[in-house]
mmCIF file of C-alpha atoms and ligand atoms in Angstrom:
data_model
loop_
_atom_site.group_PDB
_atom_site.id
_atom_site.type_symbol
_atom_site.label_atom_id
_atom_site.label_comp_id
_atom_site.label_asym_id
_atom_site.label_seq_id
_atom_site.Cartn_x
_atom_site.Cartn_y
_atom_site.Cartn_z
ATOM 1 C CA UNK A 162 -0.874 -22.552 14.235
ATOM 2 C CA UNK A 163 -1.755 -25.804 12.472
ATOM 3 C CA UNK A 164 -3.449 -25.203 9.104
ATOM 4 C CA UNK A 165 -6.572 -27.027 10.371
ATOM 5 C CA UNK A 166 -6.844 -24.525 13.195
ATOM 6 C CA UNK A 167 -6.329 -21.620 10.736
ATOM 7 C CA UNK A 168 -8.922 -23.065 8.344
ATOM 8 C CA UNK A 169 -11.626 -22.970 11.017
ATOM 9 C CA UNK A 170 -10.888 -19.803 12.726
ATOM 10 C CA UNK A 171 -13.847 -17.496 12.641
ATOM 11 C CA UNK A 172 -12.143 -14.171 11.538
ATOM 12 C CA UNK A 173 -14.007 -10.756 11.289
ATOM 13 C CA UNK A 174 -12.080 -7.728 9.559
ATOM 14 C CA UNK A 175 -13.610 -4.521 10.259
ATOM 15 C CA UNK A 176 -12.950 -2.096 7.334
ATOM 16 C CA UNK A 177 -12.645 -2.887 3.548
ATOM 17 C CA UNK A 178 -10.089 -0.416 2.516
ATOM 18 C CA UNK A 179 -6.483 -1.445 1.428
ATOM 19 C CA UNK A 180 -5.526 -2.905 4.760
ATOM 20 C CA UNK A 181 -8.735 -4.926 5.295
ATOM 21 C CA UNK A 182 -8.786 -6.203 1.705
ATOM 22 C CA UNK A 183 -5.142 -7.161 1.822
ATOM 23 C CA UNK A 184 -5.563 -8.948 5.114
ATOM 24 C CA UNK A 185 -8.451 -10.862 3.787
ATOM 25 C CA UNK A 186 -6.464 -11.906 0.815
ATOM 26 C CA UNK A 187 -3.365 -12.695 2.990
ATOM 27 C CA UNK A 188 -5.480 -15.044 5.295
ATOM 28 C CA UNK A 189 -7.072 -16.639 2.377
ATOM 29 C CA UNK A 190 -3.616 -17.485 0.918
ATOM 30 C CA UNK A 191 -2.719 -19.483 4.264
ATOM 31 C CA UNK A 192 -5.960 -21.415 4.125
ATOM 32 C CA UNK A 193 -8.382 -19.474 6.347
ATOM 33 C CA UNK A 194 -11.828 -20.247 5.003
ATOM 34 C CA UNK A 195 -13.960 -18.308 7.535
ATOM 35 C CA UNK A 196 -13.042 -14.725 6.898
ATOM 36 C CA UNK A 197 -15.536 -11.895 6.688
ATOM 37 C CA UNK A 198 -14.919 -8.258 5.865
ATOM 38 C CA UNK A 199 -17.242 -5.664 7.232
ATOM 39 C CA UNK A 200 -17.267 -2.371 5.531
ATOM 40 C CA UNK A 201 -19.230 0.786 6.478
ATOM 41 C CA UNK A 202 -19.808 2.167 2.960
ATOM 42 C CA UNK A 203 -22.320 1.036 0.716
ATOM 43 C CA UNK A 204 -19.951 1.092 -2.183
ATOM 44 C CA UNK A 205 -16.196 1.080 -2.177
ATOM 45 C CA UNK A 206 -14.488 4.016 -3.532
ATOM 46 C CA UNK A 207 -11.261 5.771 -3.217
ATOM 47 C CA UNK A 208 -10.170 9.422 -3.907
ATOM 48 C CA UNK A 209 -9.321 10.199 -7.577
ATOM 49 C CA UNK A 210 -5.494 10.004 -7.260
ATOM 50 C CA UNK A 211 -2.380 7.842 -7.771
ATOM 51 C CA UNK A 212 -0.439 5.872 -5.335
ATOM 52 C CA UNK A 213 2.880 4.046 -5.393
ATOM 53 C CA UNK A 214 3.018 0.318 -4.586
ATOM 54 C CA UNK A 215 6.566 -0.475 -3.403
ATOM 55 C CA UNK A 216 8.626 -3.503 -4.262
ATOM 56 C CA UNK A 217 8.033 -5.425 -1.049
ATOM 57 C CA UNK A 218 4.170 -4.819 -1.452
ATOM 58 C CA UNK A 219 4.619 -6.192 -5.071
ATOM 59 C CA UNK A 220 6.272 -9.240 -3.860
ATOM 60 C CA UNK A 221 3.277 -9.942 -1.651
ATOM 61 C CA UNK A 222 0.995 -9.599 -4.505
ATOM 62 C CA UNK A 223 3.028 -12.160 -6.307
ATOM 63 C CA UNK A 224 2.761 -14.656 -3.285
ATOM 64 C CA UNK A 225 -1.036 -13.803 -3.158
ATOM 65 C CA UNK A 226 -1.306 -14.792 -7.049
ATOM 66 C CA UNK A 227 -2.593 -11.327 -7.957
ATOM 67 C CA UNK A 228 0.430 -9.697 -9.447
ATOM 68 C CA UNK A 229 -0.987 -9.933 -12.997
ATOM 69 C CA UNK A 230 -4.155 -8.211 -11.848
ATOM 70 C CA UNK A 231 -2.140 -5.296 -10.340
ATOM 71 C CA UNK A 232 0.379 -5.186 -13.349
ATOM 72 C CA UNK A 233 -2.616 -4.854 -15.753
ATOM 73 C CA UNK A 234 -3.697 -1.597 -14.101
ATOM 74 C CA UNK A 235 -0.461 0.000 -13.108
ATOM 75 C CA UNK A 236 2.783 1.450 -14.576
ATOM 76 C CA UNK A 237 6.204 0.352 -13.569
ATOM 77 C CA UNK A 238 8.562 2.765 -12.198
ATOM 78 C CA UNK A 239 12.223 2.313 -11.250
ATOM 79 C CA UNK A 240 13.221 5.581 -9.533
ATOM 80 C CA UNK A 241 11.995 8.644 -7.852
ATOM 81 C CA UNK A 242 13.311 12.074 -8.446
ATOM 82 C CA UNK A 243 13.212 15.115 -6.165
ATOM 83 C CA UNK A 244 13.643 18.707 -7.450
ATOM 84 C CA UNK A 245 13.644 22.177 -6.095
ATOM 85 C CA UNK A 246 10.109 23.828 -6.689
ATOM 86 C CA UNK A 247 11.330 25.726 -9.847
ATOM 87 C CA UNK A 248 12.648 22.411 -11.281
ATOM 88 C CA UNK A 249 16.188 23.866 -11.592
ATOM 89 C CA UNK A 250 18.010 21.881 -9.046
ATOM 90 C CA UNK A 251 17.864 18.077 -8.632
ATOM 91 C CA UNK A 252 18.157 17.031 -4.840
ATOM 92 C CA UNK A 253 17.798 13.241 -5.446
ATOM 93 C CA UNK A 254 17.213 10.645 -8.059
ATOM 94 C CA UNK A 255 17.165 7.147 -6.418
ATOM 95 C CA UNK A 256 16.128 3.586 -7.319
ATOM 96 C CA UNK A 257 13.190 2.350 -5.200
ATOM 97 C CA UNK A 258 14.488 0.287 -2.244
ATOM 98 C CA UNK A 259 14.302 -3.444 -2.709
ATOM 99 C CA UNK A 260 13.686 -3.203 -6.553
ATOM 100 C CA UNK A 261 16.292 -5.923 -6.977
ATOM 101 C CA UNK A 262 15.783 -7.777 -3.720
ATOM 102 C CA UNK A 263 13.683 -10.505 -5.123
ATOM 103 C CA UNK A 264 13.796 -13.337 -7.667
ATOM 104 C CA UNK A 265 12.207 -11.046 -10.327
ATOM 105 C CA UNK A 266 12.668 -7.369 -10.611
ATOM 106 C CA UNK A 267 9.757 -5.783 -8.550
ATOM 107 C CA UNK A 268 9.125 -2.196 -9.828
ATOM 108 C CA UNK A 269 7.157 0.243 -7.980
ATOM 109 C CA UNK A 270 3.757 0.069 -9.482
ATOM 110 C CA UNK A 271 1.994 3.498 -9.991
ATOM 111 C CA UNK A 272 -1.789 2.814 -9.702
ATOM 112 C CA UNK A 273 -5.026 4.715 -9.553
ATOM 113 C CA UNK A 274 -6.500 4.428 -6.162
ATOM 114 C CA UNK A 275 -9.786 3.204 -7.588
ATOM 115 C CA UNK A 276 -8.131 0.601 -9.772
ATOM 116 C CA UNK A 277 -6.125 -0.645 -6.687
ATOM 117 C CA UNK A 278 -9.125 -1.260 -4.402
ATOM 118 C CA UNK A 279 -11.004 -2.845 -7.369
ATOM 119 C CA UNK A 280 -8.049 -5.277 -8.042
ATOM 120 C CA UNK A 281 -7.854 -6.149 -4.247
ATOM 121 C CA UNK A 282 -11.586 -6.758 -3.934
ATOM 122 C CA UNK A 283 -11.748 -8.589 -7.228
ATOM 123 C CA UNK A 284 -9.317 -11.117 -5.762
ATOM 124 C CA UNK A 285 -11.613 -12.040 -2.925
ATOM 125 C CA UNK A 286 -14.366 -14.687 -3.151
ATOM 126 C CA UNK A 287 -17.900 -13.420 -3.508
ATOM 127 C CA UNK A 288 -19.695 -13.213 -0.307
ATOM 128 C CA UNK A 289 -16.514 -12.374 1.791
ATOM 129 C CA UNK A 290 -17.110 -8.493 1.901
ATOM 130 C CA UNK A 291 -20.251 -7.192 3.583
ATOM 131 C CA UNK A 292 -20.797 -3.590 2.644
ATOM 132 C CA UNK A 293 -23.174 -1.382 4.610
ATOM 133 C CA UNK A 294 -21.779 -2.629 7.887
ATOM 134 C CA UNK A 295 -20.750 0.202 10.214
ATOM 135 C CA UNK A 296 -19.248 -1.089 13.416
ATOM 136 C CA UNK A 297 -20.829 0.630 16.369
ATOM 137 C CA UNK A 298 -19.509 -1.356 19.229
ATOM 138 C CA UNK A 299 -16.983 -4.079 19.940
ATOM 139 C CA UNK A 300 -16.857 -6.056 23.177
ATOM 140 C CA UNK A 301 -13.644 -8.052 23.763
ATOM 141 C CA UNK A 302 -14.534 -11.211 25.717
ATOM 142 C CA UNK A 303 -10.916 -12.661 25.690
ATOM 143 C CA UNK A 304 -11.090 -15.494 23.448
ATOM 144 C CA UNK A 305 -13.743 -14.084 21.194
ATOM 145 C CA UNK A 306 -15.409 -10.712 20.529
ATOM 146 C CA UNK A 307 -18.858 -9.471 19.844
ATOM 147 C CA UNK A 308 -19.362 -6.924 17.149
ATOM 148 C CA UNK A 309 -22.477 -4.764 16.895
ATOM 149 C CA UNK A 310 -23.217 -2.873 13.624
ATOM 150 C CA UNK A 311 -25.405 0.071 12.947
ATOM 151 C CA UNK A 312 -27.633 -1.899 10.737
ATOM 152 C CA UNK A 313 -28.684 -3.911 13.827
ATOM 153 C CA UNK A 314 -26.528 -7.064 12.946
ATOM 154 C CA UNK A 315 -24.492 -8.739 15.778
ATOM 155 C CA UNK A 316 -21.544 -10.938 14.739
ATOM 156 C CA UNK A 317 -19.294 -13.145 17.054
ATOM 157 C CA UNK A 318 -15.708 -13.833 15.915
ATOM 158 C CA UNK A 319 -12.595 -15.763 17.323
ATOM 159 C CA UNK A 320 -10.307 -13.235 15.936
ATOM 160 C CA UNK A 321 -10.924 -9.617 14.920
ATOM 161 C CA UNK A 322 -8.801 -7.396 12.816
ATOM 162 C CA UNK A 323 -9.588 -3.637 13.176
ATOM 163 C CA UNK A 324 -8.555 -2.260 9.781
ATOM 164 C CA UNK A 325 -10.941 0.666 10.076
ATOM 165 C CA UNK A 326 -8.684 3.439 9.276
ATOM 166 C CA UNK A 327 -7.316 6.526 11.053
ATOM 167 C CA UNK A 328 -10.669 7.189 13.037
ATOM 168 C CA UNK A 329 -10.777 3.528 13.988
ATOM 169 C CA UNK A 330 -13.660 2.451 16.186
ATOM 170 C CA UNK A 331 -11.924 -0.667 17.158
ATOM 171 C CA UNK A 332 -8.773 1.417 18.407
ATOM 172 C CA UNK A 333 -11.000 3.914 20.096
ATOM 173 C CA UNK A 334 -13.031 1.383 22.058
ATOM 174 C CA UNK A 335 -10.278 -0.975 23.012
ATOM 175 C CA UNK A 336 -6.640 0.412 22.662
ATOM 176 C CA UNK A 337 -6.505 4.192 22.621
ATOM 177 C CA UNK A 338 -8.983 7.011 22.519
ATOM 178 C CA UNK A 339 -6.395 9.665 21.579
ATOM 179 C CA UNK A 340 -7.717 11.582 18.576
ATOM 180 C CA UNK A 341 -5.838 11.989 15.312
ATOM 181 C CA UNK A 342 -3.346 14.896 15.189
ATOM 182 C CA UNK A 343 -3.610 17.625 12.381
ATOM 183 C CA UNK A 344 -0.281 18.122 10.669
ATOM 184 C CA UNK A 345 -0.885 21.613 9.538
ATOM 185 C CA UNK A 346 -1.098 20.642 5.940
ATOM 186 C CA UNK A 347 -3.576 20.159 3.214
ATOM 187 C CA UNK A 348 -3.426 17.553 0.356
ATOM 188 C CA UNK A 349 -4.894 18.770 -3.016
ATOM 189 C CA UNK A 350 -5.310 15.845 -5.559
ATOM 190 C CA UNK A 351 -6.640 15.366 -9.059
ATOM 191 C CA UNK A 352 -6.142 13.350 -12.190
ATOM 192 C CA UNK A 353 -5.514 15.080 -15.559
ATOM 193 C CA UNK A 354 -4.842 13.808 -19.086
ATOM 194 C CA UNK A 355 -1.312 13.590 -20.057
ATOM 195 C CA UNK A 356 -2.199 15.800 -22.966
ATOM 196 C CA UNK A 357 -2.990 18.532 -20.474
ATOM 197 C CA UNK A 358 0.161 18.044 -18.423
ATOM 198 C CA UNK A 359 2.387 20.586 -20.389
ATOM 199 C CA UNK A 360 5.208 17.939 -20.947
ATOM 200 C CA UNK A 361 5.529 16.918 -17.284
ATOM 201 C CA UNK A 362 5.235 13.291 -18.101
ATOM 202 C CA UNK A 363 8.185 11.828 -19.899
ATOM 203 C CA UNK A 364 8.454 8.403 -18.253
ATOM 204 C CA UNK A 365 6.714 6.259 -15.473
ATOM 205 C CA UNK A 366 8.775 7.930 -12.636
ATOM 206 C CA UNK A 367 7.240 10.084 -9.866
ATOM 207 C CA UNK A 368 8.741 13.557 -9.442
ATOM 208 C CA UNK A 369 8.487 15.883 -6.468
ATOM 209 C CA UNK A 370 9.036 19.559 -6.681
ATOM 210 C CA UNK A 371 9.703 21.202 -3.121
ATOM 211 C CA UNK A 372 8.970 24.842 -2.891
ATOM 212 C CA UNK A 373 10.543 27.173 -0.366
ATOM 213 C CA UNK A 374 7.178 27.902 1.407
ATOM 214 C CA UNK A 375 6.598 24.203 2.449
ATOM 215 C CA UNK A 376 4.496 23.680 -0.658
ATOM 216 C CA UNK A 377 5.328 20.243 -2.454
ATOM 217 C CA UNK A 378 4.010 19.469 -5.906
ATOM 218 C CA UNK A 379 4.323 15.852 -6.917
ATOM 219 C CA UNK A 380 3.473 14.095 -10.113
ATOM 220 C CA UNK A 381 2.543 10.392 -10.319
ATOM 221 C CA UNK A 382 2.412 9.410 -14.030
ATOM 222 C CA UNK A 383 -0.464 6.812 -14.769
ATOM 223 C CA UNK A 384 0.653 6.357 -18.321
ATOM 224 C CA UNK A 385 -1.335 3.116 -18.772
ATOM 225 C CA UNK A 386 -4.478 5.405 -18.415
ATOM 226 C CA UNK A 387 -2.991 8.272 -20.351
ATOM 227 C CA UNK A 388 -3.187 10.235 -17.323
ATOM 228 C CA UNK A 389 -1.290 12.024 -14.564
ATOM 229 C CA UNK A 390 -1.834 12.267 -10.817
ATOM 230 C CA UNK A 391 -1.315 15.890 -10.021
ATOM 231 C CA UNK A 392 -0.911 16.341 -6.136
ATOM 232 C CA UNK A 393 -0.040 19.267 -4.067
ATOM 233 C CA UNK A 394 0.718 19.389 -0.252
ATOM 234 C CA UNK A 395 0.599 22.920 1.356
ATOM 235 C CA UNK A 396 0.819 24.337 4.804
ATOM 236 C CA UNK A 397 -2.449 25.659 6.418
ATOM 237 C CA UNK A 398 -3.905 26.191 9.796
ATOM 238 C CA UNK A 399 -7.377 25.252 8.674
ATOM 239 C CA UNK A 400 -8.137 21.671 9.833
ATOM 240 C CA UNK A 401 -11.640 21.411 8.248
ATOM 241 C CA UNK A 402 -12.295 18.160 6.468
ATOM 242 C CA UNK A 403 -12.494 19.499 2.981
ATOM 243 C CA UNK A 404 -11.036 22.945 2.836
ATOM 244 C CA UNK A 405 -12.330 25.110 -0.070
ATOM 245 C CA UNK A 406 -9.684 25.929 -2.756
ATOM 246 C CA UNK A 407 -9.783 28.208 -5.683
ATOM 247 C CA UNK A 408 -7.423 28.513 -8.774
ATOM 248 C CA UNK A 409 -6.109 31.898 -7.586
ATOM 249 C CA UNK A 410 -5.178 30.273 -4.199
ATOM 250 C CA UNK A 411 -3.521 27.319 -5.953
ATOM 251 C CA UNK A 412 -1.485 29.820 -8.230
ATOM 252 C CA UNK A 413 -0.468 31.847 -5.203
ATOM 253 C CA UNK A 414 1.067 28.879 -3.242
ATOM 254 C CA UNK A 415 2.715 27.723 -6.485
ATOM 255 C CA UNK A 416 4.385 31.112 -7.081
ATOM 256 C CA UNK A 417 7.846 30.460 -8.380
ATOM 257 C CA UNK A 418 7.309 26.729 -9.188
ATOM 258 C CA UNK A 419 8.374 25.035 -12.506
ATOM 259 C CA UNK A 420 6.208 26.719 -15.114
ATOM 260 C CA UNK A 421 4.726 23.445 -16.256
ATOM 261 C CA UNK A 422 3.315 22.970 -12.877
ATOM 262 C CA UNK A 423 2.016 26.482 -12.709
ATOM 263 C CA UNK A 424 0.438 25.876 -16.224
ATOM 264 C CA UNK A 425 -1.249 22.715 -15.091
ATOM 265 C CA UNK A 426 -2.628 24.463 -11.915
ATOM 266 C CA UNK A 427 -3.884 27.478 -14.090
ATOM 267 C CA UNK A 428 -5.837 25.125 -16.494
ATOM 268 C CA UNK A 429 -6.984 22.283 -14.474
ATOM 269 C CA UNK A 430 -10.720 21.830 -13.441
ATOM 270 C CA UNK A 431 -10.552 23.070 -9.853
ATOM 271 C CA UNK A 432 -13.994 21.681 -9.018
ATOM 272 C CA UNK A 433 -12.601 18.207 -9.629
ATOM 273 C CA UNK A 434 -9.823 18.642 -7.307
ATOM 274 C CA UNK A 435 -10.096 16.888 -3.969
ATOM 275 C CA UNK A 436 -8.817 18.908 -0.980
ATOM 276 C CA UNK A 437 -8.320 17.272 2.461
ATOM 277 C CA UNK A 438 -6.639 18.290 5.749
ATOM 278 C CA UNK A 439 -3.946 15.767 6.594
ATOM 279 C CA UNK A 440 -3.865 13.974 9.992
ATOM 280 C CA UNK A 441 -1.750 11.187 11.540
ATOM 281 C CA UNK A 442 -1.856 9.451 14.916
ATOM 282 C CA UNK A 443 0.580 9.291 17.850
ATOM 283 C CA UNK A 444 2.149 5.824 18.076
ATOM 284 C CA UNK A 445 -0.221 3.404 19.795
ATOM 285 C CA UNK A 446 1.352 1.507 22.652
ATOM 286 C CA UNK A 447 -0.538 -1.791 22.096
ATOM 287 C CA UNK A 448 -1.993 -3.144 18.983
ATOM 288 C CA UNK A 449 -3.667 -6.228 20.219
ATOM 289 C CA UNK A 450 -5.465 -8.081 22.959
ATOM 290 C CA UNK A 451 -5.845 -11.949 23.217
ATOM 291 C CA UNK A 452 -8.003 -12.002 20.095
ATOM 292 C CA UNK A 453 -8.209 -8.441 18.595
ATOM 293 C CA UNK A 454 -5.509 -6.744 16.597
ATOM 294 C CA UNK A 455 -5.191 -3.416 14.738
ATOM 295 C CA UNK A 456 -3.931 -3.202 11.219
ATOM 296 C CA UNK A 457 -3.102 -0.467 8.676
ATOM 297 C CA UNK A 458 -3.942 3.272 9.475
ATOM 298 C CA UNK A 459 -6.105 2.012 12.511
ATOM 299 C CA UNK A 460 -2.719 0.919 14.122
ATOM 300 C CA UNK A 461 -0.309 3.533 12.885
ATOM 301 C CA UNK A 462 -1.876 6.159 10.433
ATOM 302 C CA UNK A 463 1.181 8.187 9.329
ATOM 303 C CA UNK A 464 1.764 11.416 7.163
ATOM 304 C CA UNK A 465 2.027 10.783 3.455
ATOM 305 C CA UNK A 466 5.464 12.254 3.033
ATOM 306 C CA UNK A 467 7.139 8.735 2.546
ATOM 307 C CA UNK A 468 4.372 7.309 0.683
ATOM 308 C CA UNK A 469 4.161 4.488 2.992
ATOM 309 C CA UNK A 470 0.694 4.289 4.721
ATOM 310 C CA UNK A 471 -1.009 1.961 2.268
ATOM 311 C CA UNK A 472 2.299 0.032 1.714
ATOM 312 C CA UNK A 473 2.577 -0.583 5.511
ATOM 313 C CA UNK A 474 -1.053 -1.728 5.602
ATOM 314 C CA UNK A 475 -0.181 -4.299 2.921
ATOM 315 C CA UNK A 476 2.869 -5.340 4.713
ATOM 316 C CA UNK A 477 0.936 -5.652 7.998
ATOM 317 C CA UNK A 478 -1.387 -8.101 6.154
ATOM 318 C CA UNK A 479 1.611 -10.179 5.063
ATOM 319 C CA UNK A 480 2.935 -10.076 8.619
ATOM 320 C CA UNK A 481 -0.200 -10.935 10.052
ATOM 321 C CA UNK A 482 -0.560 -14.132 8.045
ATOM 322 C CA UNK A 483 3.035 -15.123 8.716
ATOM 323 C CA UNK A 484 2.512 -14.583 12.542
ATOM 324 C CA UNK A 485 -0.599 -16.916 12.470
ATOM 325 C CA UNK A 486 1.539 -19.697 10.928
ATOM 326 C CA UNK A 487 4.407 -19.099 13.426
ATOM 327 C CA UNK A 488 2.308 -18.663 16.701
ATOM 328 C CA UNK A 489 1.053 -21.497 18.864
ATOM 329 C CA UNK A 490 -2.226 -19.770 19.428
ATOM 330 C CA UNK A 491 -4.168 -16.804 18.427
ATOM 331 C CA UNK A 492 -2.799 -14.773 21.346
ATOM 332 C CA UNK A 493 0.827 -15.908 20.695
ATOM 333 C CA UNK A 494 0.423 -15.049 16.917
ATOM 334 C CA UNK A 495 -0.845 -11.565 17.749
ATOM 335 C CA UNK A 496 2.134 -10.842 19.870
ATOM 336 C CA UNK A 497 4.452 -12.077 17.131
ATOM 337 C CA UNK A 498 2.663 -9.717 14.607
ATOM 338 C CA UNK A 499 3.104 -6.693 16.858
ATOM 339 C CA UNK A 500 6.563 -7.383 17.723
ATOM 340 C CA UNK A 501 7.417 -7.858 13.946
ATOM 341 C CA UNK A 502 5.487 -4.869 12.587
ATOM 342 C CA UNK A 503 5.308 -2.174 15.126
ATOM 343 C CA UNK A 504 8.939 -1.149 15.428
ATOM 344 C CA UNK A 505 8.978 -0.675 11.484
ATOM 345 C CA UNK A 506 5.909 1.431 11.500
ATOM 346 C CA UNK A 507 6.912 3.332 14.711
ATOM 347 C CA UNK A 508 9.803 4.479 12.738
ATOM 348 C CA UNK A 509 7.920 5.328 9.555
ATOM 349 C CA UNK A 510 5.382 7.310 11.510
ATOM 350 C CA UNK A 511 8.385 9.277 13.074
ATOM 351 C CA UNK A 512 10.068 9.971 9.760
ATOM 352 C CA UNK A 513 6.998 10.964 7.990
ATOM 353 C CA UNK A 514 6.329 13.527 10.653
ATOM 354 C CA UNK A 515 9.873 15.125 9.778
ATOM 355 C CA UNK A 516 8.371 16.110 6.416
ATOM 356 C CA UNK A 517 10.320 17.423 3.585
ATOM 357 C CA UNK A 518 13.084 20.095 4.001
ATOM 358 C CA UNK A 519 14.693 21.311 0.750
ATOM 359 C CA UNK A 520 17.679 22.165 2.645
ATOM 360 C CA UNK A 521 18.421 18.868 4.266
ATOM 361 C CA UNK A 522 17.266 16.279 1.630
ATOM 362 C CA UNK A 523 20.101 13.876 1.282
ATOM 363 C CA UNK A 524 17.976 10.772 0.375
ATOM 364 C CA UNK A 525 14.724 10.336 -1.148
ATOM 365 C CA UNK A 526 14.210 7.163 1.267
ATOM 366 C CA UNK A 527 15.326 8.145 4.707
ATOM 367 C CA UNK A 528 13.716 4.791 6.017
ATOM 368 C CA UNK A 529 15.304 2.698 3.311
ATOM 369 C CA UNK A 530 12.217 0.557 3.117
HETATM 370 C C1 LIG B 662 -2.681 12.899 0.455
HETATM 371 C C2 LIG B 662 -2.287 11.399 0.787
HETATM 372 C C3 LIG B 662 -1.473 10.656 -0.093
HETATM 373 C C4 LIG B 662 -1.034 9.366 0.223
HETATM 374 N N1 LIG B 662 -0.264 8.657 -0.545
HETATM 375 C C5 LIG B 662 0.167 7.498 -0.248
HETATM 376 C C6 LIG B 662 1.106 6.807 -0.981
HETATM 377 O O1 LIG B 662 1.632 7.247 -2.177
HETATM 378 N N2 LIG B 662 1.412 5.507 -0.719
HETATM 379 C C7 LIG B 662 0.949 4.943 0.474
HETATM 380 O O2 LIG B 662 1.505 3.811 0.784
HETATM 381 N N3 LIG B 662 0.080 5.455 1.201
HETATM 382 C C8 LIG B 662 -0.312 6.819 0.807
HETATM 383 N N4 LIG B 662 -1.350 7.412 1.785
HETATM 384 C C9 LIG B 662 -1.841 6.742 2.865
HETATM 385 C C10 LIG B 662 -2.872 5.736 2.504
HETATM 386 O O3 LIG B 662 -3.973 6.441 1.744
HETATM 387 C C11 LIG B 662 -3.345 5.051 3.830
HETATM 388 O O4 LIG B 662 -2.256 4.811 4.626
HETATM 389 C C12 LIG B 662 -4.174 3.916 3.455
HETATM 390 O O5 LIG B 662 -5.463 4.252 2.731
HETATM 391 C C13 LIG B 662 -4.652 3.069 4.678
HETATM 392 O O6 LIG B 662 -5.484 2.018 4.440
HETATM 393 P P1 LIG B 662 -6.407 1.319 5.502
HETATM 394 O O7 LIG B 662 -7.081 0.224 4.850
HETATM 395 O O8 LIG B 662 -5.592 1.039 6.732
HETATM 396 O O9 LIG B 662 -7.409 2.531 5.898
HETATM 397 P P2 LIG B 662 -8.485 3.208 4.965
HETATM 398 O O10 LIG B 662 -8.010 3.308 3.733
HETATM 399 O O11 LIG B 662 -8.906 4.439 5.766
HETATM 400 O O12 LIG B 662 -9.668 2.131 5.098
HETATM 401 C C14 LIG B 662 -10.457 1.970 6.276
HETATM 402 C C15 LIG B 662 -11.767 1.395 5.765
HETATM 403 O O13 LIG B 662 -12.539 1.112 6.962
HETATM 404 C C16 LIG B 662 -13.915 1.576 6.846
HETATM 405 N N5 LIG B 662 -14.321 1.945 8.156
HETATM 406 C C17 LIG B 662 -14.111 2.900 8.935
HETATM 407 N N6 LIG B 662 -14.828 2.778 10.069
HETATM 408 C C18 LIG B 662 -15.524 1.817 9.962
HETATM 409 C C19 LIG B 662 -16.481 1.206 10.868
HETATM 410 N N7 LIG B 662 -16.957 1.684 11.929
HETATM 411 N N8 LIG B 662 -17.269 0.062 10.375
HETATM 412 C C20 LIG B 662 -16.867 -0.520 9.266
HETATM 413 N N9 LIG B 662 -16.000 -0.050 8.440
HETATM 414 C C21 LIG B 662 -15.349 1.146 8.826
HETATM 415 C C22 LIG B 662 -13.670 2.832 5.818
HETATM 416 O O14 LIG B 662 -14.925 3.133 5.232
HETATM 417 C C23 LIG B 662 -12.594 2.320 4.939
HETATM 418 O O15 LIG B 662 -13.079 1.615 3.809
HETATM 419 C C24 LIG B 662 -1.648 8.693 1.435
HETATM 420 C C25 LIG B 662 -2.507 9.431 2.233
HETATM 421 C C26 LIG B 662 -2.872 10.717 1.972
HETATM 422 C C27 LIG B 662 -3.769 11.499 2.894
#
């Protein structure tokens, strides 16, 4: 599309998480001036945990002029290591894919989730993000849509991006009403001081410890904060939103693990640990109509085993902006966006569902992405 057409497009993004905020930044970077992000929450917050931003995501931050803002609040990792639960056997030690694929070396940036959303939102102009806007209905009228929010406001937009997460209202009302799928797993996450990490942190690289009983303990060092993100994934049949956990239970699922991990579990503040059941969605057949598209978890929520959900949302945002530049019209651009991104995320959804199996790990990065 011509830059004058992109400049004037009236674009509504539903959801101000990593996907929605990245999409807003990507659209701004190609000259879109009429972009509004509608977020249901009254304040944007994230779970207290770390997350890894992969080299291709980092390359986009450079293109969007926000690399320094990300680098200031993250630590650079060059590889990932995977061990047996007891830490005695190393299954894999691999450099992050695409670390050296760009003009500058792009390390994987390990960042606190809260710092990441703050950096993204801080890169957007004042007035672009509208909090307290929970979408209740979307009507797709072909070349424009009508959005009605719970607060009573109604908005009309030429182009709508549904970046409203795994339980997306946009997806549910326009593309697929299939509910999320429970993985049979829980994710327990907390942030501790490096001083309380019993020597687990020796550099900036994440380490995964894979137990025999399906439990995985993984450490994401946040050395710039003097902290460690201490994360556990465990099997469970309980699909409640925030399952209760106790120290005794944590120690029982970590029986036989590296003693430093057991020591951390024994001494951490269990009341500060976030506990969540983990879900993904089945691949959605179609992500777009003539003027509405899905992005991020709304389009392709995947299990966290490859650490690719947020990274995919960021790459969707870059792909979306590229598609607008390539297409002859909004509709044409949305088809290009889906054709470019969906095969990649379909595969990541599939691989992520395979989970980790200590017997068959031959690469830390089966998707090589
Ligand atoms: C345990 C765990 C570990 C993970 N680790 C990693 C990792 O290391 N690396 C990685 O890349 N990914 C990881 N992920 C995945 C990652 O967190 C998600 O893929 C990512 O948050 C998706 O971003 P999103 O913006 O698409 O969706 P979300 O983060 O869910 O954001 C959606 C936003 O939309 C808003 N919203 C929802 N409904 C409405 C509505 N009706 N109206 C208005 N606003 C609405 C929500 O409030 C929210 O702010 C992990 C996930 C889990 C569960």
